[in-house]
Tab-separated table of C-alpha atoms and ligand atoms in Angstrom:
chain	number	residue	atom	x	y	z
A	1	MET	CA	7.707	30.446	-21.842
A	2	SER	CA	6.495	26.998	-23.812
A	3	ILE	CA	2.636	27.031	-24.497
A	4	LEU	CA	1.708	24.774	-21.683
A	5	GLN	CA	3.350	26.732	-19.104
A	6	GLN	CA	1.574	29.905	-20.717
A	7	LEU	CA	-1.651	27.769	-20.175
A	8	GLU	CA	-0.858	26.668	-16.581
A	9	GLU	CA	-0.639	30.241	-15.473
A	10	LEU	CA	-3.373	31.410	-17.070
A	11	LYS	CA	-4.836	28.674	-14.720
A	12	THR	CA	-3.553	30.225	-11.900
A	13	GLN	CA	-4.805	33.581	-12.784
A	14	ALA	CA	-7.976	32.903	-13.782
A	15	LEU	CA	-8.788	31.027	-11.012
A	16	CYS	CA	-7.764	33.002	-8.366
A	17	GLU	CA	-9.241	36.420	-10.436
A	18	LEU	CA	-12.879	34.622	-10.166
A	19	ALA	CA	-12.299	33.888	-6.532
A	20	ALA	CA	-12.420	37.336	-5.779
A	21	VAL	CA	-15.267	38.129	-8.125
A	22	GLU	CA	-18.221	39.756	-5.893
A	23	ASP	CA	-20.775	40.466	-7.973
A	24	ASN	CA	-22.499	39.508	-11.658
A	25	LYS	CA	-21.095	42.025	-13.198
A	26	LYS	CA	-17.455	41.442	-12.581
A	27	LEU	CA	-18.360	38.028	-13.780
A	28	ASP	CA	-18.980	39.052	-16.737
A	29	LEU	CA	-15.522	40.681	-17.400
A	30	TRP	CA	-14.134	37.577	-15.848
A	31	ARG	CA	-15.758	35.380	-18.685
A	32	VAL	CA	-14.769	38.184	-21.549
A	33	GLN	CA	-11.242	38.089	-20.145
A	34	TYR	CA	-10.829	34.449	-19.787
A	35	MET	CA	-13.197	32.507	-22.075
A	36	GLY	CA	-14.490	34.983	-24.878
A	37	LYS	CA	-13.513	35.293	-28.044
A	38	LYS	CA	-10.189	37.184	-27.438
A	39	SER	CA	-9.237	35.216	-25.144
A	40	ARG	CA	-5.543	33.918	-24.716
A	41	LEU	CA	-7.563	30.265	-24.278
A	42	ASN	CA	-9.329	31.369	-27.101
A	43	GLU	CA	-6.241	32.133	-28.938
A	44	VAL	CA	-4.392	29.101	-28.285
A	45	LEU	CA	-7.370	26.786	-29.184
A	46	ARG	CA	-7.397	28.270	-32.519
A	47	GLY	CA	-3.986	28.245	-33.591
A	48	LEU	CA	-3.843	24.295	-33.058
A	49	SER	CA	-4.071	23.595	-36.182
A	50	ALA	CA	-0.461	25.395	-37.099
A	51	LEU	CA	0.927	22.778	-34.535
A	52	SER	CA	2.804	19.687	-35.599
A	53	ILE	CA	1.003	16.372	-34.560
A	54	GLU	CA	2.718	15.672	-31.216
A	55	GLU	CA	2.173	19.593	-30.239
A	56	LYS	CA	-0.849	19.111	-31.334
A	57	LYS	CA	-1.817	16.276	-28.762
A	58	THR	CA	-0.099	17.765	-26.001
A	59	VAL	CA	-1.402	21.210	-25.839
A	60	GLY	CA	-4.966	20.317	-27.162
A	61	ALA	CA	-5.289	17.953	-24.366
A	62	THR	CA	-4.318	20.507	-21.854
A	63	ALA	CA	-6.387	23.399	-23.446
A	64	ASN	CA	-9.422	21.209	-23.847
A	65	GLN	CA	-9.063	20.704	-20.210
A	66	LEU	CA	-8.848	23.644	-18.879
A	67	LYS	CA	-11.555	25.226	-20.557
A	68	LEU	CA	-13.397	22.540	-19.267
A	69	GLU	CA	-12.363	23.434	-15.720
A	70	LEU	CA	-12.716	27.164	-16.201
A	71	GLU	CA	-16.250	26.673	-17.197
A	72	SER	CA	-17.488	24.009	-14.421
A	73	ALA	CA	-15.368	26.950	-11.639
A	74	LEU	CA	-17.550	29.871	-13.846
A	75	LYS	CA	-20.587	27.575	-13.289
A	76	GLU	CA	-20.411	27.302	-9.674
A	77	LYS	CA	-19.656	30.890	-9.420
A	78	GLU	CA	-22.919	31.645	-11.115
A	79	LEU	CA	-24.692	29.610	-8.433
A	80	SER	CA	-22.819	31.067	-5.481
A	81	LEU	CA	-24.150	34.802	-6.840
A	82	GLY	CA	-27.513	33.223	-8.109
A	83	GLU	CA	-28.908	34.404	-4.863
A	84	LYS	CA	-27.635	37.912	-5.426
A	85	VAL	CA	-29.139	40.177	-7.648
A	86	ILE	CA	-28.719	43.887	-8.641
A	87	SER	CA	-31.584	45.868	-7.511
A	88	ALA	CA	-32.952	49.066	-9.525
A	89	LYS	CA	-30.490	51.119	-8.031
A	90	GLY	CA	-27.530	49.118	-9.235
A	91	GLU	CA	-27.206	47.503	-4.994
A	92	GLU	CA	-26.638	44.230	-5.128
A	93	THR	CA	-29.875	42.514	-2.523
A	94	ILE	CA	-30.282	39.080	-1.407
A	95	ASP	CA	-33.347	37.443	-3.124
A	96	ILE	CA	-34.834	36.085	-0.025
A	97	THR	CA	-37.700	34.315	-1.677
A	98	LEU	CA	-35.003	31.777	-3.004
A	99	PRO	CA	-35.166	27.960	-1.256
A	100	GLY	CA	-32.731	27.298	1.447
A	101	ARG	CA	-29.650	25.479	0.710
A	102	LYS	CA	-29.533	22.070	2.889
A	103	PRO	CA	-26.688	21.951	5.106
A	104	PRO	CA	-24.959	18.467	4.672
A	105	VAL	CA	-25.736	16.375	7.424
A	106	GLY	CA	-23.394	13.697	8.948
A	107	ARG	CA	-23.415	10.473	10.052
A	108	LEU	CA	-21.574	8.171	12.788
A	109	HIS	CA	-19.053	6.106	10.890
A	110	PRO	CA	-19.702	2.575	10.751
A	111	ILE	CA	-17.693	1.394	12.868
A	112	SER	CA	-19.084	3.683	15.725
A	113	GLN	CA	-22.444	2.324	15.000
A	114	VAL	CA	-21.468	-1.281	15.545
A	115	ILE	CA	-19.449	-0.185	18.619
A	116	ASP	CA	-23.088	1.353	19.591
A	117	GLU	CA	-24.924	-1.544	18.551
A	118	MET	CA	-22.677	-3.745	20.936
A	119	CYS	CA	-22.531	-1.978	23.559
A	120	ARG	CA	-26.022	-1.833	23.754
A	121	ILE	CA	-26.127	-5.830	23.668
A	122	PHE	CA	-23.592	-5.988	27.061
A	123	VAL	CA	-24.904	-3.193	28.602
A	124	SER	CA	-28.441	-4.619	28.531
A	125	MET	CA	-26.771	-7.967	29.841
A	126	GLY	CA	-25.353	-5.756	32.685
A	127	PHE	CA	-22.341	-4.643	31.486
A	128	GLN	CA	-20.527	-1.220	32.060
A	129	ALA	CA	-18.921	0.232	29.277
A	130	VAL	CA	-15.822	1.876	29.748
A	131	GLU	CA	-12.890	3.214	27.515
A	132	GLY	CA	-9.164	3.346	28.179
A	133	PRO	CA	-5.671	5.167	27.294
A	134	GLU	CA	-4.398	4.358	23.702
A	135	VAL	CA	-1.296	5.459	24.636
A	136	GLU	CA	-0.452	2.884	27.250
A	137	TRP	CA	2.412	1.539	29.887
A	138	ASP	CA	4.478	-1.770	28.896
A	139	TYR	CA	3.137	-3.223	32.473
A	140	TYR	CA	-0.480	-2.713	31.279
A	141	ASN	CA	-0.250	-3.702	28.102
A	142	PHE	CA	2.063	-6.621	28.700
A	143	ASP	CA	3.541	-7.589	32.049
A	144	MET	CA	0.015	-7.267	34.253
A	145	LEU	CA	-1.192	-9.798	31.628
A	146	ASN	CA	1.044	-12.469	32.241
A	147	ILE	CA	3.448	-11.513	29.213
A	148	PRO	CA	6.495	-11.052	30.462
A	149	LYS	CA	9.653	-9.149	28.640
A	150	GLU	CA	11.243	-12.312	26.739
A	151	HIS	CA	7.967	-13.745	26.515
A	152	PRO	CA	7.349	-15.197	22.794
A	153	ALA	CA	3.955	-14.128	23.334
A	154	ARG	CA	5.399	-10.386	22.507
A	155	ASP	CA	6.463	-11.508	19.091
A	156	ASN	CA	2.694	-12.106	17.765
A	157	MET	CA	1.811	-8.470	18.352
A	158	GLN	CA	4.143	-6.052	16.555
A	159	THR	CA	4.433	-2.929	19.020
A	160	LEU	CA	4.852	0.716	18.185
A	161	TRP	CA	7.011	1.342	21.043
A	162	VAL	CA	6.775	5.411	21.949
A	163	ASP	CA	9.909	7.584	22.108
A	164	TYR	CA	10.389	7.821	25.697
A	165	GLU	CA	13.065	6.704	28.118
A	166	ASN	CA	13.094	6.553	31.555
A	167	GLU	CA	16.008	6.821	34.256
A	168	LYS	CA	16.617	3.215	34.091
A	169	GLY	CA	16.824	3.281	30.037
A	170	GLU	CA	13.765	1.526	29.509
A	171	ARG	CA	11.323	2.387	26.843
A	172	PRO	CA	8.090	1.412	28.658
A	173	MET	CA	5.427	3.432	26.931
A	174	LEU	CA	3.814	2.005	23.860
A	175	LEU	CA	0.593	2.605	21.920
A	176	ARG	CA	-1.822	-0.599	23.387
A	177	THR	CA	-1.868	-3.294	20.674
A	178	HIS	CA	-5.225	-4.532	22.467
A	179	THR	CA	-7.624	-3.682	24.550
A	180	SER	CA	-6.543	-6.049	27.403
A	181	PRO	CA	-4.632	-3.950	29.872
A	182	MET	CA	-7.684	-2.004	30.677
A	183	GLN	CA	-9.004	-5.038	32.131
A	184	VAL	CA	-5.985	-4.302	34.965
A	185	ARG	CA	-6.934	-1.013	35.086
A	186	VAL	CA	-10.610	-1.501	36.156
A	187	MET	CA	-9.477	-4.233	38.189
A	188	GLU	CA	-7.328	-2.030	40.210
A	189	LYS	CA	-9.655	0.736	40.786
A	190	ILE	CA	-13.348	-1.562	40.957
A	191	LYS	CA	-13.550	-4.905	43.100
A	192	PRO	CA	-15.640	-7.215	42.160
A	193	PRO	CA	-18.554	-7.782	41.171
A	194	LEU	CA	-17.546	-5.859	37.910
A	195	ARG	CA	-18.809	-6.650	34.146
A	196	ILE	CA	-17.261	-4.543	31.750
A	197	VAL	CA	-17.070	-3.667	27.946
A	198	VAL	CA	-14.158	-1.714	26.801
A	199	PRO	CA	-14.599	-0.756	22.842
A	200	GLY	CA	-11.459	1.403	21.530
A	201	LYS	CA	-8.578	1.397	19.370
A	202	VAL	CA	-5.483	-0.553	19.150
A	203	TYR	CA	-2.342	-0.019	16.890
A	204	ARG	CA	-0.027	-2.594	15.585
A	205	TYR	CA	3.034	-1.940	13.524
A	206	GLU	CA	1.912	-4.140	10.473
A	207	ALA	CA	1.884	-3.384	6.769
A	208	ILE	CA	-1.173	-2.383	5.484
A	209	ASP	CA	-2.987	-4.521	2.854
A	210	ALA	CA	-6.725	-5.496	2.145
A	211	THR	CA	-6.820	-6.756	6.007
A	212	HIS	CA	-4.534	-5.477	7.927
A	213	ILE	CA	-4.252	-2.077	8.909
A	214	PRO	CA	-1.951	-0.486	11.554
A	215	MET	CA	-4.720	0.962	13.646
A	216	PHE	CA	-8.055	-0.619	14.183
A	217	THR	CA	-10.879	-1.251	16.917
A	218	GLN	CA	-11.398	-3.606	19.258
A	219	ILE	CA	-14.590	-4.418	22.082
A	220	GLU	CA	-12.881	-6.374	25.551
A	221	GLY	CA	-15.348	-7.920	27.986
A	222	LEU	CA	-14.207	-8.829	31.488
A	223	ALA	CA	-16.709	-10.404	34.365
A	224	VAL	CA	-15.559	-10.922	37.131
A	225	ASP	CA	-17.225	-12.220	40.570
A	226	LYS	CA	-17.477	-15.031	43.060
A	227	GLY	CA	-18.435	-18.494	40.860
A	228	ILE	CA	-17.831	-17.523	37.679
A	229	THR	CA	-17.546	-20.367	35.082
A	230	LEU	CA	-16.724	-20.948	31.341
A	231	ALA	CA	-20.504	-21.599	31.191
A	232	ASP	CA	-21.417	-18.059	32.136
A	233	LEU	CA	-18.649	-17.224	29.431
A	234	LYS	CA	-20.468	-19.330	27.066
A	235	GLY	CA	-23.881	-18.293	28.139
A	236	THR	CA	-23.038	-14.693	27.454
A	237	LEU	CA	-21.054	-14.704	24.438
A	238	TYR	CA	-24.159	-17.526	22.465
A	239	GLU	CA	-26.693	-14.497	23.623
A	240	PHE	CA	-24.563	-11.992	22.063
A	241	ALA	CA	-24.199	-13.831	18.662
A	242	ARG	CA	-27.688	-15.093	18.697
A	243	ARG	CA	-28.582	-10.912	19.092
A	244	TYR	CA	-25.875	-9.688	17.280
A	245	PHE	CA	-26.004	-11.942	14.258
A	246	GLY	CA	-29.652	-13.699	14.276
A	247	SER	CA	-30.808	-16.835	16.144
A	248	ASP	CA	-30.381	-19.341	13.298
A	249	ARG	CA	-26.818	-18.345	13.725
A	250	LYS	CA	-24.726	-21.298	14.777
A	251	ALA	CA	-21.440	-20.545	17.207
A	252	ARG	CA	-18.685	-23.009	18.408
A	253	PHE	CA	-16.309	-22.569	20.984
A	254	ARG	CA	-12.345	-24.566	20.798
A	255	CYS	CA	-9.311	-24.453	22.771
A	256	ASP	CA	-6.822	-21.553	21.787
A	257	PHE	CA	-3.949	-20.017	24.138
A	258	PHE	CA	-3.344	-16.148	25.184
A	259	PRO	CA	-1.314	-15.723	28.258
A	260	PHE	CA	-3.567	-13.706	30.563
A	261	VAL	CA	-6.815	-16.624	30.390
A	262	GLU	CA	-6.532	-20.235	31.836
A	263	PRO	CA	-8.240	-22.130	29.904
A	264	GLY	CA	-8.482	-19.962	26.735
A	265	VAL	CA	-10.751	-20.697	23.615
A	266	GLU	CA	-11.305	-18.827	20.184
A	267	MET	CA	-15.274	-18.510	19.061
A	268	SER	CA	-16.540	-19.063	15.757
A	269	ILE	CA	-19.743	-17.950	14.261
A	270	GLU	CA	-21.263	-19.985	11.220
A	271	CYS	CA	-19.736	-18.709	8.288
A	272	ILE	CA	-22.133	-15.551	6.701
A	273	VAL	CA	-21.889	-16.247	3.457
A	274	CYS	CA	-22.077	-19.922	2.763
A	275	LYS	CA	-23.594	-20.841	6.405
A	276	GLY	CA	-21.478	-23.890	7.170
A	277	ALA	CA	-21.281	-25.477	3.657
A	278	GLY	CA	-18.028	-23.549	2.836
A	279	CYS	CA	-16.560	-20.953	0.686
A	280	ARG	CA	-13.804	-18.955	-0.330
A	281	LEU	CA	-14.464	-16.444	2.449
A	282	CYS	CA	-14.420	-19.453	5.751
A	283	SER	CA	-11.500	-20.974	3.685
A	284	ASN	CA	-13.925	-23.559	3.362
A	285	SER	CA	-14.291	-24.841	6.767
A	286	GLY	CA	-17.733	-23.369	7.331
A	287	TRP	CA	-16.907	-21.333	10.164
A	288	LEU	CA	-15.334	-17.443	10.942
A	289	GLU	CA	-13.136	-16.821	13.877
A	290	ILE	CA	-14.614	-13.806	15.676
A	291	LEU	CA	-12.871	-13.447	19.020
A	292	GLY	CA	-10.728	-14.633	22.301
A	293	ALA	CA	-11.712	-15.456	25.396
A	294	GLY	CA	-11.272	-17.771	28.320
A	295	MET	CA	-11.090	-17.506	32.224
A	296	VAL	CA	-8.988	-14.958	34.021
A	297	HIS	CA	-5.860	-16.569	34.874
A	298	PRO	CA	-5.154	-16.415	38.638
A	299	ARG	CA	-1.756	-14.694	38.301
A	300	VAL	CA	-3.917	-11.514	36.976
A	301	LEU	CA	-6.389	-11.595	39.545
A	302	GLU	CA	-3.360	-12.014	41.917
A	303	GLY	CA	-1.569	-9.498	40.187
A	304	VAL	CA	-4.177	-6.609	41.126
A	305	GLY	CA	-4.612	-8.075	44.763
A	306	ILE	CA	-7.871	-10.425	44.043
A	307	ASP	CA	-7.643	-13.666	45.967
A	308	SER	CA	-8.546	-15.926	43.105
A	309	SER	CA	-9.646	-18.429	45.323
A	310	VAL	CA	-12.392	-16.678	46.284
A	311	TYR	CA	-13.086	-14.636	42.481
A	312	SER	CA	-13.025	-16.281	39.233
A	313	GLY	CA	-14.031	-14.245	36.030
A	314	PHE	CA	-14.137	-14.331	32.311
A	315	ALA	CA	-12.736	-12.079	29.762
A	316	PHE	CA	-12.798	-11.911	25.712
A	317	GLY	CA	-11.677	-9.879	23.069
A	318	MET	CA	-12.815	-9.002	19.795
A	319	GLY	CA	-11.843	-7.695	16.548
A	320	ILE	CA	-14.588	-4.648	15.436
A	321	GLU	CA	-13.767	-4.229	11.754
A	322	ARG	CA	-14.087	-7.658	10.691
A	323	ILE	CA	-17.221	-7.670	12.051
A	324	PRO	CA	-18.943	-5.601	9.484
A	325	MET	CA	-16.718	-6.735	6.923
A	326	LEU	CA	-18.535	-10.003	7.230
A	327	ARG	CA	-21.629	-8.823	7.549
A	328	TYR	CA	-21.869	-6.618	4.437
A	329	GLY	CA	-19.317	-8.346	2.171
A	330	ILE	CA	-16.655	-5.977	2.637
A	331	ASP	CA	-13.139	-6.683	1.008
A	332	ASP	CA	-10.936	-4.304	1.672
A	333	ILE	CA	-10.340	-2.776	5.777
A	334	ARG	CA	-8.871	0.501	4.185
A	335	LEU	CA	-12.305	1.661	3.382
A	336	PHE	CA	-13.105	2.682	6.998
A	337	TYR	CA	-10.298	4.600	7.117
A	338	GLY	CA	-9.951	6.371	3.619
A	339	GLY	CA	-12.832	8.803	4.011
A	340	ASP	CA	-14.240	8.826	1.092
A	341	LEU	CA	-18.053	9.685	1.409
A	342	ARG	CA	-19.208	7.368	-1.296
A	343	PHE	CA	-18.249	4.347	1.155
A	344	LEU	CA	-19.558	5.911	4.478
A	345	ARG	CA	-22.574	7.106	3.312
A	346	GLN	CA	-23.712	3.670	3.071
A	347	PHE	CA	-24.347	3.028	5.937
B	401	DAH	N1	-5.950	-9.329	23.573
B	401	DAH	C1	-6.013	-10.602	22.723
B	401	DAH	C2	-5.722	-9.852	20.967
B	401	DAH	O1	-5.772	-8.730	20.888
B	401	DAH	C3	-7.549	-10.999	22.218
B	401	DAH	C4	-8.579	-11.711	24.063
B	401	DAH	C5	-7.933	-13.275	23.877
B	401	DAH	C6	-9.211	-10.802	24.655
B	401	DAH	C7	-8.424	-13.257	24.697
B	401	DAH	C8	-9.507	-11.546	25.720
B	401	DAH	C9	-8.949	-12.642	26.031
B	401	DAH	O2	-9.925	-10.567	27.118
B	401	DAH	O3	-9.415	-13.404	27.040
B	401	DAH	O4	-5.014	-10.829	20.201
């Protein structure tokens, strides 16, 4: 067995035995056996000078690394045994005078915090927050939103299909690509007047990079009543922008296309970084697009049996991750889902 293999085995054995140590006496024995003068590790370290330069490099580095690892494992063990002291009778007792260890307290994920804050704003304007399924039918995700099979709008939503086949040989189940299907589900159950927001996860089959991940979060809004107009849509979203981004932040609407609204718009806010002057973040336009919206398409209303000559409504959908990214200057969306506490603890 090569020296490197021996060291590897030594490491496994030492750490295993250390894990089983339950008192200070055994810990002393462990220390002598694995880190003492006559330990195998020390022998290797002392024998380094006899090795060739090449071997010195690899064996020396590995042995020193092992020494550091054993030292820190030993320290940890000492700490964990620290509360136990040996009484006069030689039995272990707990030293109750030591201060307790603080249990770590968690916190809400930054995305959950944004969702809470947004829902609070919309709830104060009379909206109800509801949630819906992430595994969805093609019927709700596309058909009922005026996106029939073969419609090119489906191509913009790289869909993750569920491996389930019905009797007709179709694959009608998918991971929802947006929160909009909940518009239909809610209108099927609740008759207008209604006002809802729907936060939740959505999925798209996309390559991962600094601005794309296959699972992200959206918040959908829907208001249906008699006499709802584009002015209500603009008023609601201006008020949202004022409360969420601050009263001095300008917002603008421009025409856009979504099959389930007519007319469709996109809303942008003045760039957070350059305040409209133009910078890299806003591609020199001074504006950042934050959501799609519009007046609910009559076909969507009729699809759920709502008379579109009596009722009208507006809807909007916003990607959530982008918002804190803009607010705090976070340049990589993957940070939200990497589980790195150094990142998460900043919120
Ligand atoms: N569902 C759209 C998307 O994910 C966003 C959207 C646009 C939602 C317009 C809406 C809307 O409710 O009216 O790209």
